[in-house]
Amino acid sequence: MLNRTIAPEFNQVGDINFIQPSSKQLANGLPVYILNAGEQELVRIEFIFENGNWNEQKPLLAVAVNGLINSGTSKLTAKQIADGVDYYGAFLQTEYSADFTTITLYTLTKHLASVLPILYSVLNESIFPQHELEIYQQNQKQKLQVSLQKNDYLARKIFAHAIFGNTAYGSDINPSDYDQLQQIDLLAYFKAAFQSQNCTIIIAGKFLDKDFDILNKIFGGAWENSQSFARNHLSFSAKSGQDIYIEKPDALQSAIRMGNLSINRTHVDFPALQVLNCVLGGYFGSRLMANIREDKGYTYGIGSGIASLKHAGYFFLATEVGADVCADALKEIEKEITLLKQDLVADEELDLVKNYMLGSMLGSLENAFSHADKFKNIHFFGLDYGYYSNYVATVRNITAQNLKEMANRYLDWNAMARVVVGKK
């Protein structure tokens, strides 16, 4: 009989297999990557455009174009776009990140010939109607004004600006920036960024040769947009540490966000640094959670992360704590970082982190869509699947001494921007 008083032994995850995409080109040279997998007649098609033409005086152009791109074209109104997509049970999603804008279509494969022409019009013929722009400006300003009253949002905003300055990664957006948006500027950015030469298509799901022919027929010819486009080329240098305090006299909680420039996914140390981060604050059993939440009771949640952007990477740590214990929380955070630099991580703790990270990687590969997401993580950094082989090997074989070296190399309290919004 099973003895439930004895915990089962750890069994480390074995080989992790990735579905790798096939590569094709449309007739106009547009690259297409296809992960043909799954039994359901469902497909996700992502049109990914790199952000560019950065203008410090007009920081919201890429964001606003993403938010308004399906608000009307020269042939279709916003309602006709929404109704047309909805009629076929499809779904159209727009997503903006610091480096890329993505327009994603989810649809049954059998409806591709009916839905893709709608998307072609969106990507080639959008006009950004003035009345839709005015509604967007009003709504976004109201959302921003509400967000600026939240300590955690304000801390995140100030931290990004402290690290990256007035760039696409850290621009200090204010409500007045939305007032500067003009239809003519949105059209100019749209015609520059949304062209076939700046597009990558990634497809996941049931997608056969006949479906590729449909895609090629609709998107393989000349696109409408052709204005001059320059990709963003950003560079950053490390800054000395700084303390930024925004006092909120009535605050019951203080938001803490800190960190510094670091490495991104292209650096050889990145997988090892991810293991170190997991120990510090990367999962629920991390040291920060054990100390600041479980032991001290200062917060409901605290965590850290390593963000990988196209032109930079950064380490960050974030939490909200009771205003009366903010100073104590900061001392405990510094203590946990110092311990990682001075002492070796115990074997039992490291084994737990290794199993968690490998299990999380395996668990994240549940369908064709998640395999496509893993491909995107390496493709746009110029990497191949050897990155994941190295990641798995690093997690399995990393030692406590390796982690101590990583901590001394990358975790420097004195180099961090430390932002507190509330009271301390």
PDB file of N, CA and C in Angstrom, residues 70 74 161 243 247:
ATOM      1  N   ASN A  70      -7.477  48.247 -36.681  1.00  0.00           N
ATOM      2  CA  ASN A  70      -8.711  47.612 -37.167  1.00  0.00           C
ATOM      3  C   ASN A  70      -9.928  48.508 -36.979  1.00  0.00           C
ATOM      4  N   SER A  74     -10.077  51.747 -46.150  1.00  0.00           N
ATOM      5  CA  SER A  74     -10.697  52.453 -47.272  1.00  0.00           C
ATOM      6  C   SER A  74     -11.881  51.692 -47.844  1.00  0.00           C
ATOM      7  N   HIS A 161      11.940  54.384 -17.171  1.00  0.00           N
ATOM      8  CA  HIS A 161      12.547  55.631 -17.629  1.00  0.00           C
ATOM      9  C   HIS A 161      13.947  55.807 -17.036  1.00  0.00           C
ATOM     10  N   ASP A 243      18.510  56.114  -5.982  1.00  0.00           N
ATOM     11  CA  ASP A 243      17.283  55.932  -5.213  1.00  0.00           C
ATOM     12  C   ASP A 243      16.281  56.983  -5.652  1.00  0.00           C
ATOM     13  N   GLU A 247       6.832  60.245  -2.804  1.00  0.00           N
ATOM     14  CA  GLU A 247       6.063  60.128  -1.566  1.00  0.00           C
ATOM     15  C   GLU A 247       4.573  60.264  -1.824  1.00  0.00           C
TER      16      GLU A 247
END
